[in-house]
PDB file of C-alpha atoms in Angstrom:
ATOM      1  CA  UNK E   1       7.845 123.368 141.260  1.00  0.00           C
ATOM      2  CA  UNK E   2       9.661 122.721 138.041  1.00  0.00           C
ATOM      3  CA  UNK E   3      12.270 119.327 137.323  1.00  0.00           C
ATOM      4  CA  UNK E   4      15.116 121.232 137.774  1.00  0.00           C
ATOM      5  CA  UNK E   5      14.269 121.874 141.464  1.00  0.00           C
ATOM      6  CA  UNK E   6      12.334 118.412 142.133  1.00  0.00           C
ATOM      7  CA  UNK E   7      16.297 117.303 141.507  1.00  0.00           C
ATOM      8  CA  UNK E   8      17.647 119.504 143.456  1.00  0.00           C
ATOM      9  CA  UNK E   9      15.578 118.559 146.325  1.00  0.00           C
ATOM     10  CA  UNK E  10      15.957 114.527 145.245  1.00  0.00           C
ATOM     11  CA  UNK E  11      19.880 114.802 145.560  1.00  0.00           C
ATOM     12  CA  UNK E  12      19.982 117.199 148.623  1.00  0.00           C
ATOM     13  CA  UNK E  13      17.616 114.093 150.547  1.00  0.00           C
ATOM     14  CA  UNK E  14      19.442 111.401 149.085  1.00  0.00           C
ATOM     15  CA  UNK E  15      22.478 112.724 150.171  1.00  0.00           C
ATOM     16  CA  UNK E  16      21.337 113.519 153.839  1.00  0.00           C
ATOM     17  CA  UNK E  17      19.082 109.650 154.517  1.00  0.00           C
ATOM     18  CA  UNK E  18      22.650 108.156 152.944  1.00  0.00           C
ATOM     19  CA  UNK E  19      25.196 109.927 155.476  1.00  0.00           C
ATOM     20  CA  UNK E  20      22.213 109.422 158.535  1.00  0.00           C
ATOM     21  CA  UNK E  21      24.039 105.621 158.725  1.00  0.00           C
ATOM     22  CA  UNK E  22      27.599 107.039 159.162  1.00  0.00           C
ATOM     23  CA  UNK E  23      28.045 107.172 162.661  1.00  0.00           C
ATOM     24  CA  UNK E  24      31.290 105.114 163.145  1.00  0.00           C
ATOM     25  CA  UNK E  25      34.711 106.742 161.689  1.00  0.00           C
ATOM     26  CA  UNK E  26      35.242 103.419 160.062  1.00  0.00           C
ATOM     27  CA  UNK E  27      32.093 104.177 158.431  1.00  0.00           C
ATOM     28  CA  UNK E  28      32.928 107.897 157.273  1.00  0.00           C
ATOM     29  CA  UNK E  29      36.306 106.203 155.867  1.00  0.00           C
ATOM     30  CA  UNK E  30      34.685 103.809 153.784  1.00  0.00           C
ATOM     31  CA  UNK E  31      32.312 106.805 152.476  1.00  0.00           C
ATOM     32  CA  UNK E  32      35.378 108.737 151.513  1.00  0.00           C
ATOM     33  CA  UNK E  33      36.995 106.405 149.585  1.00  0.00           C
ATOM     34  CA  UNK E  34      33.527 105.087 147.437  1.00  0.00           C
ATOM     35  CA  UNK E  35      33.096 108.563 146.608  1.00  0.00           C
ATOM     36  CA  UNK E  36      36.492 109.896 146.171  1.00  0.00           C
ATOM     37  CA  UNK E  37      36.385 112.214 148.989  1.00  0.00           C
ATOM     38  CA  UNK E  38      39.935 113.003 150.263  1.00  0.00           C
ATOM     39  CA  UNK E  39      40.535 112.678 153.916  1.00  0.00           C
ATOM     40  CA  UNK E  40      43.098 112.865 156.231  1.00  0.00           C
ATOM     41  CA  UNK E  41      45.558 109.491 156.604  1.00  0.00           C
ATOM     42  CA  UNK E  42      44.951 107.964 160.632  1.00  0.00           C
ATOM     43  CA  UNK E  43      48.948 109.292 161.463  1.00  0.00           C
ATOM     44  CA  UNK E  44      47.822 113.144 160.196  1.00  0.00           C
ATOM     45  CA  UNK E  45      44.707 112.860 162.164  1.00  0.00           C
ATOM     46  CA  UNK E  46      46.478 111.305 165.337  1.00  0.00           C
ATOM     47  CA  UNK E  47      49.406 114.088 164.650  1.00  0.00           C
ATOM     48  CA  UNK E  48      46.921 116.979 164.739  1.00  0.00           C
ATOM     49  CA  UNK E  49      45.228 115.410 168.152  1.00  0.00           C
ATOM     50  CA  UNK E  50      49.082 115.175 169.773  1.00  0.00           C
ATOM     51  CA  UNK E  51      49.766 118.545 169.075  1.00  0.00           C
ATOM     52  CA  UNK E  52      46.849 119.932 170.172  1.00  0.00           C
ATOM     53  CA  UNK E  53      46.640 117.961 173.245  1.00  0.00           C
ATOM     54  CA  UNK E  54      50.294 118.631 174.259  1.00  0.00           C
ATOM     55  CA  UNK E  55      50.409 122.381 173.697  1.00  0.00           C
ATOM     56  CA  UNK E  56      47.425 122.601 175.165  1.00  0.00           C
ATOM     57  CA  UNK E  57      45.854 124.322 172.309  1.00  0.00           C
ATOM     58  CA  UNK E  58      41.926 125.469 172.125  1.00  0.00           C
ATOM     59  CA  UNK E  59      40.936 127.309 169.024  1.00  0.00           C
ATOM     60  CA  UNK E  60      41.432 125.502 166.018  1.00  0.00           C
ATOM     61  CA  UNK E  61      41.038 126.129 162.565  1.00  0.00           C
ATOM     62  CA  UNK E  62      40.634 123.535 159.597  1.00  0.00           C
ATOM     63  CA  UNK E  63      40.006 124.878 156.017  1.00  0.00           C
ATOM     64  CA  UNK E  64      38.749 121.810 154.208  1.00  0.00           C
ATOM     65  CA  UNK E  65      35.850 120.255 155.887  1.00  0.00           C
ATOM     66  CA  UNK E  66      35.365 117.852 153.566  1.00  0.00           C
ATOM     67  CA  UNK E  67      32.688 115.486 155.742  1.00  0.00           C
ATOM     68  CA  UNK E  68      33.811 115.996 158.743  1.00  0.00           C
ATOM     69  CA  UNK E  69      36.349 113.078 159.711  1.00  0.00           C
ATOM     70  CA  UNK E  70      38.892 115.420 160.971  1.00  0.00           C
ATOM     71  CA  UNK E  71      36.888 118.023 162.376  1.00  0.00           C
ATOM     72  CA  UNK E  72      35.076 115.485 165.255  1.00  0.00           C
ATOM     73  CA  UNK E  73      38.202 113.964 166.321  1.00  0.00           C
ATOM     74  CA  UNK E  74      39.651 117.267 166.824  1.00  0.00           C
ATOM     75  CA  UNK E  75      35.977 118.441 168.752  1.00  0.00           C
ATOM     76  CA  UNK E  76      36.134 114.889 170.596  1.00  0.00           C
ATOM     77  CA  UNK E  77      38.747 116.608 172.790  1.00  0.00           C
ATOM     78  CA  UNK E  78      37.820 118.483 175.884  1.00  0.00           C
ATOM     79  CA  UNK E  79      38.003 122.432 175.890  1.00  0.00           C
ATOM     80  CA  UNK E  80      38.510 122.102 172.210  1.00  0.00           C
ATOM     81  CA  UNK E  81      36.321 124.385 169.772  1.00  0.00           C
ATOM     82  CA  UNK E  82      37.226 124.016 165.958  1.00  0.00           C
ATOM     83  CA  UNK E  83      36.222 126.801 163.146  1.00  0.00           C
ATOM     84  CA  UNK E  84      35.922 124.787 160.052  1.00  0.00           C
ATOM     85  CA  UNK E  85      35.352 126.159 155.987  1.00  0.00           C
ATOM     86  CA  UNK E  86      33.762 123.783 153.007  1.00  0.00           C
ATOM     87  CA  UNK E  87      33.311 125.313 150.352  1.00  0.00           C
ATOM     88  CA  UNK E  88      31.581 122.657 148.096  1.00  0.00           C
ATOM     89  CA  UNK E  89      27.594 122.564 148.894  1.00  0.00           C
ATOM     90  CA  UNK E  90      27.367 118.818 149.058  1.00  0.00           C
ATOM     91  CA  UNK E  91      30.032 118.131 151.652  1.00  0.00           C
ATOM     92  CA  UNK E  92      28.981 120.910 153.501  1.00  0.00           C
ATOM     93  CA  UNK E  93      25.360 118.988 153.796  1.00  0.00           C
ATOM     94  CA  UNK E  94      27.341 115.346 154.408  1.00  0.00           C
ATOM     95  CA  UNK E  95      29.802 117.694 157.008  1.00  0.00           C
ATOM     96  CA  UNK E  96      27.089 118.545 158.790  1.00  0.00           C
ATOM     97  CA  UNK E  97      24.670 115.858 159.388  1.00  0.00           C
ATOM     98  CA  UNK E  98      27.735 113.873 160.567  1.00  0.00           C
ATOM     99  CA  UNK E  99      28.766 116.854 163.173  1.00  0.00           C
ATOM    100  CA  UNK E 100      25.091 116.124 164.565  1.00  0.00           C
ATOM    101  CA  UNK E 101      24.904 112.192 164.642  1.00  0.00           C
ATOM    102  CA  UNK E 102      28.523 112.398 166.073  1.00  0.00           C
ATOM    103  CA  UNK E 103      26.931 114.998 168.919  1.00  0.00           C
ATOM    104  CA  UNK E 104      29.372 117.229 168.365  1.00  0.00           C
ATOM    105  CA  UNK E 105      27.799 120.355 166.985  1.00  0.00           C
ATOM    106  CA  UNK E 106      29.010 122.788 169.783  1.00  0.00           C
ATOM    107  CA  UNK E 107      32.343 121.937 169.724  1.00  0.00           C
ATOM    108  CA  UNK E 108      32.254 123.453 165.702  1.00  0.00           C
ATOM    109  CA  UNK E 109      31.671 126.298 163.548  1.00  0.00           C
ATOM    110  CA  UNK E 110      31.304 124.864 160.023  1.00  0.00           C
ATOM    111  CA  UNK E 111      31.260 127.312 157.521  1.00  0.00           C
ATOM    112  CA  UNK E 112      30.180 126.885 153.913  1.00  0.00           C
ATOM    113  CA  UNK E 113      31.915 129.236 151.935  1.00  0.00           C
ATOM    114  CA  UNK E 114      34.870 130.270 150.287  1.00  0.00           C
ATOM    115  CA  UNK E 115      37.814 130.808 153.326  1.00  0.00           C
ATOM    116  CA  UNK E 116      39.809 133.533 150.904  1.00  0.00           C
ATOM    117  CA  UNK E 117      36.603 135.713 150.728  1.00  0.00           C
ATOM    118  CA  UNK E 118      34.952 135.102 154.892  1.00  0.00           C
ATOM    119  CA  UNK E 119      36.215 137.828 157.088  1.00  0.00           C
ATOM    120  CA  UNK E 120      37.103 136.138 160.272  1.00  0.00           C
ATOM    121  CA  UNK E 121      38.813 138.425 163.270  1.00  0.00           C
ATOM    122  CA  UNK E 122      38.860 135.078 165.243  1.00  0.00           C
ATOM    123  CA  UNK E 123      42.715 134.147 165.761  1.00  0.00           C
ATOM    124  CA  UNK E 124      43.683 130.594 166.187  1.00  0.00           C
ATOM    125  CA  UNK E 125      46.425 128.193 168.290  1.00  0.00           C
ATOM    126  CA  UNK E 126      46.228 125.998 165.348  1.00  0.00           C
ATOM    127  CA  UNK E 127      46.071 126.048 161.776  1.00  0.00           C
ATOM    128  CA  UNK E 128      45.091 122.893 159.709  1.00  0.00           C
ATOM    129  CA  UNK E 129      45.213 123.860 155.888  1.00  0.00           C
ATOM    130  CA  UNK E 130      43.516 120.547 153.578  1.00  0.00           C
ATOM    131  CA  UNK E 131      42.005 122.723 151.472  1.00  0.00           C
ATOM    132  CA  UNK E 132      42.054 123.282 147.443  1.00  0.00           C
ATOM    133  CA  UNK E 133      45.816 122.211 146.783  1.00  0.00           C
ATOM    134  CA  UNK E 134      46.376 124.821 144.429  1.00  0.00           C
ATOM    135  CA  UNK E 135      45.025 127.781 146.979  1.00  0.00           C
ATOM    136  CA  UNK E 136      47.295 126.107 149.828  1.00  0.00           C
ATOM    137  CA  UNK E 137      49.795 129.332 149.353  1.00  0.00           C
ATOM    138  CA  UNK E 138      47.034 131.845 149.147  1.00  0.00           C
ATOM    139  CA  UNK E 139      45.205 130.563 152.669  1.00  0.00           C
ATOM    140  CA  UNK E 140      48.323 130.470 154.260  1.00  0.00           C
ATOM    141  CA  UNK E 141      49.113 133.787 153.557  1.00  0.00           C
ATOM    142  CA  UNK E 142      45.993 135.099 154.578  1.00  0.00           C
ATOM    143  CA  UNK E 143      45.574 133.339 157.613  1.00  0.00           C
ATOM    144  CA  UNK E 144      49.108 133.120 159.217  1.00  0.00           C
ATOM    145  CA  UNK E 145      48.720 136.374 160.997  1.00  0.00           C
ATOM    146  CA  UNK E 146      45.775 135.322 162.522  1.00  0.00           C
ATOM    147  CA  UNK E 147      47.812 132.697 164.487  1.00  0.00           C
ATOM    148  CA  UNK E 148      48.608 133.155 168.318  1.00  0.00           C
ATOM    149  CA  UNK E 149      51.705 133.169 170.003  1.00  0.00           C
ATOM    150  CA  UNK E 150      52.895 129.488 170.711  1.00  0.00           C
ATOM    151  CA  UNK E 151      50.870 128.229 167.823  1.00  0.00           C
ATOM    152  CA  UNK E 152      51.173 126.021 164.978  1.00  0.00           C
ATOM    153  CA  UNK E 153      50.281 125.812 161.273  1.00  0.00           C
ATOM    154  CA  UNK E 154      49.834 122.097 159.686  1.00  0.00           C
ATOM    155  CA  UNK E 155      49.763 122.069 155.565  1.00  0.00           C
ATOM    156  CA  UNK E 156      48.597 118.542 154.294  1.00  0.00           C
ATOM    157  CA  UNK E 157      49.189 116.554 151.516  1.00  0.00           C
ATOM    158  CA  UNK E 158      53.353 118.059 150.327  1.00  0.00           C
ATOM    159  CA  UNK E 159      53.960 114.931 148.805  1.00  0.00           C
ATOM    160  CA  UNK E 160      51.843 112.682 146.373  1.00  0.00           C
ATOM    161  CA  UNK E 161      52.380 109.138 147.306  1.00  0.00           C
ATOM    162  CA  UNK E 162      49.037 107.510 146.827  1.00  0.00           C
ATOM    163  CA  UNK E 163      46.359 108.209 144.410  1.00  0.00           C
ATOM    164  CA  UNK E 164      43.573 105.948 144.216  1.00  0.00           C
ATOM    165  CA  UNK E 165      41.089 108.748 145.139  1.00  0.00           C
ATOM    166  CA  UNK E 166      42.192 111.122 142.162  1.00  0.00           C
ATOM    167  CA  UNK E 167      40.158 109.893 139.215  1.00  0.00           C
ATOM    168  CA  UNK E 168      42.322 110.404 135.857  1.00  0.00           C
ATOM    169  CA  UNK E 169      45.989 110.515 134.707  1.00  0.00           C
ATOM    170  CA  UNK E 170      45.704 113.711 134.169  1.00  0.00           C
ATOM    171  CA  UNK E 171      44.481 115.249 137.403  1.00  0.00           C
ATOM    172  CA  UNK E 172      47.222 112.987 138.849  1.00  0.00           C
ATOM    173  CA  UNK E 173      49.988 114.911 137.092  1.00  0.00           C
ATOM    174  CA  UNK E 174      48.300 118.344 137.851  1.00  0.00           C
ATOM    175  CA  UNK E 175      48.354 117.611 141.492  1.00  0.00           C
ATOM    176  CA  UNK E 176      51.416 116.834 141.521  1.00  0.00           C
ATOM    177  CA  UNK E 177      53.026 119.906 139.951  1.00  0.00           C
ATOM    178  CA  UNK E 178      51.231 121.801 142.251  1.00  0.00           C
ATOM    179  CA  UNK E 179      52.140 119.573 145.437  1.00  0.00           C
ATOM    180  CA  UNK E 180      55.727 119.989 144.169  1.00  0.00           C
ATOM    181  CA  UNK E 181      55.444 124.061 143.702  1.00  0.00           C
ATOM    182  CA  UNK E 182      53.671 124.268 147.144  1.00  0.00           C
ATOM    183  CA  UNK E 183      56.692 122.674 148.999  1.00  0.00           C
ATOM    184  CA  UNK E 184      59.197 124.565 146.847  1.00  0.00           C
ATOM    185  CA  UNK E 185      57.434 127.872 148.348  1.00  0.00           C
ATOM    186  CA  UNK E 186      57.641 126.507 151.915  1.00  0.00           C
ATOM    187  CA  UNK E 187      61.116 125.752 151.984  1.00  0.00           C
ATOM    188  CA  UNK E 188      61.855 129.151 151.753  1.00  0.00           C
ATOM    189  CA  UNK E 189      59.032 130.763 154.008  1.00  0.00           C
ATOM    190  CA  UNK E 190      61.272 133.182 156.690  1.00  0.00           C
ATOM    191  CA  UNK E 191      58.250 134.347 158.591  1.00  0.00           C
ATOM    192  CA  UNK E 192      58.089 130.707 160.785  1.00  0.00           C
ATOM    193  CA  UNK E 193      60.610 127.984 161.414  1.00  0.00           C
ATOM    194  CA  UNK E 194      59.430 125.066 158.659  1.00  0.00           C
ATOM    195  CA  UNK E 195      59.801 121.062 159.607  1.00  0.00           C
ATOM    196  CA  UNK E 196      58.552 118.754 156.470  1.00  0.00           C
ATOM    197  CA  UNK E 197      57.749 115.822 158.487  1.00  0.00           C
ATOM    198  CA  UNK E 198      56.928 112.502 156.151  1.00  0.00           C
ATOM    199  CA  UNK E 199      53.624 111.167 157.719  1.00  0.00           C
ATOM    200  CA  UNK E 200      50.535 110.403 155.538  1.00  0.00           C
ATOM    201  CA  UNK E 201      50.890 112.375 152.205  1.00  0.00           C
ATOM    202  CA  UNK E 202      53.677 114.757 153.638  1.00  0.00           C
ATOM    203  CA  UNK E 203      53.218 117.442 156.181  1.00  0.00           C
ATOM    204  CA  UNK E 204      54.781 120.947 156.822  1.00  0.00           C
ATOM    205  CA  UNK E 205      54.893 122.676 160.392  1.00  0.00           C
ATOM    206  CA  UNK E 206      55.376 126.266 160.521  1.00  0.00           C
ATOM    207  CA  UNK E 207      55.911 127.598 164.234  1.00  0.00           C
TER     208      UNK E 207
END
């Protein structure tokens, strides 16, 4: 076994004994913010849970796993089963040990690959796109058909109000133009009837 691998394997099992201890949400919050992990704000997450609960809604999908915050409240509710795409190895690894230690792992598909490229025939009751930022346009476009009749698409992060989990100037101003191009492109979607509602970073609906 050569160095290259022995690291490999060294930050694979660091990774895994350090997320073992994150078994509270307060403690997957404090994760995400040391490591500059983006998650979804507490009024997106309790949004997402409303809807769902008050349509009645029972196949979810999330693109942008991240470590799982959003994905176990939404498979902590009853007759709920969430499809869920990271694309980035390491979360993927975090994403799922915390599934398990949060006893949730068959209320979830997590997937670990790119969502543009995975066929899926599954269709969904609700769509909740945290993805890349600048791919936001190109999920939703190949996704929306697969919604059902009644359902709802949620696009996070349409505004840029806080950003002490983006690390330089520079990415700061990238995001940004691409925040404001994404919301430019929604305000003139004619396929769904499009609400910008101003919780956490900025949401659009599309029903």
């Amino acid at each position: 076994i050569n160095f290259e691998i022995k690291q490999q394997i060294y930050k694979k099992s660091f990774i895994i004994l350090k997320v073992i201890i994150l078994k509270t949400f307060e403690e997957l919050e404090k994760y995400a913010k040391e490591n500059y992990i983006p998650i979804a704000r507490h009024a997106v997450v309790e949004y997402i849970v409303n809807t769902i609960k008050e349509n009645n809604y029972k196949s979810i999908l999330e693109i942008g796993t991240a470590i799982a915050y959003t994905s176990i409240h939404i498979a902590k509710i009853p007759n709920v089963f969430l499809t869920t795409y990271e694309y980035d190895d390491s979360r993927f690894i975090i994403a799922k040990q915390n599934i398990s230690d949060f006893n949730v792992e068959d209320k979830i598909r997590l997937i670990n690959d790119n969502c543009l490229y995975f066929e899926d025939n599954t269709t969904y009751d609700l769509m909740f796109i945290d993805g890349a930022k600048k791919h936001t346009i190109e999920i939703y476009e190949k996704y929306k058909s697969k919604l059902n009749k009644g359902g709802t698409i949620i696009i996070d992060n349409i505004d840029l109000k806080v950003t002490n989990q983006i690390e330089s100037e520079k990415k700061k101003i990238k995001y940004q133009h691409i925040a404001e191009e994404t919301k430019e492109y929604f305000e003139n979607v004619k396929d769904f009837s499009v609400t910008y509602l101003d919780i956490g970073d900025g949401l659009i609906i599309l029903k």
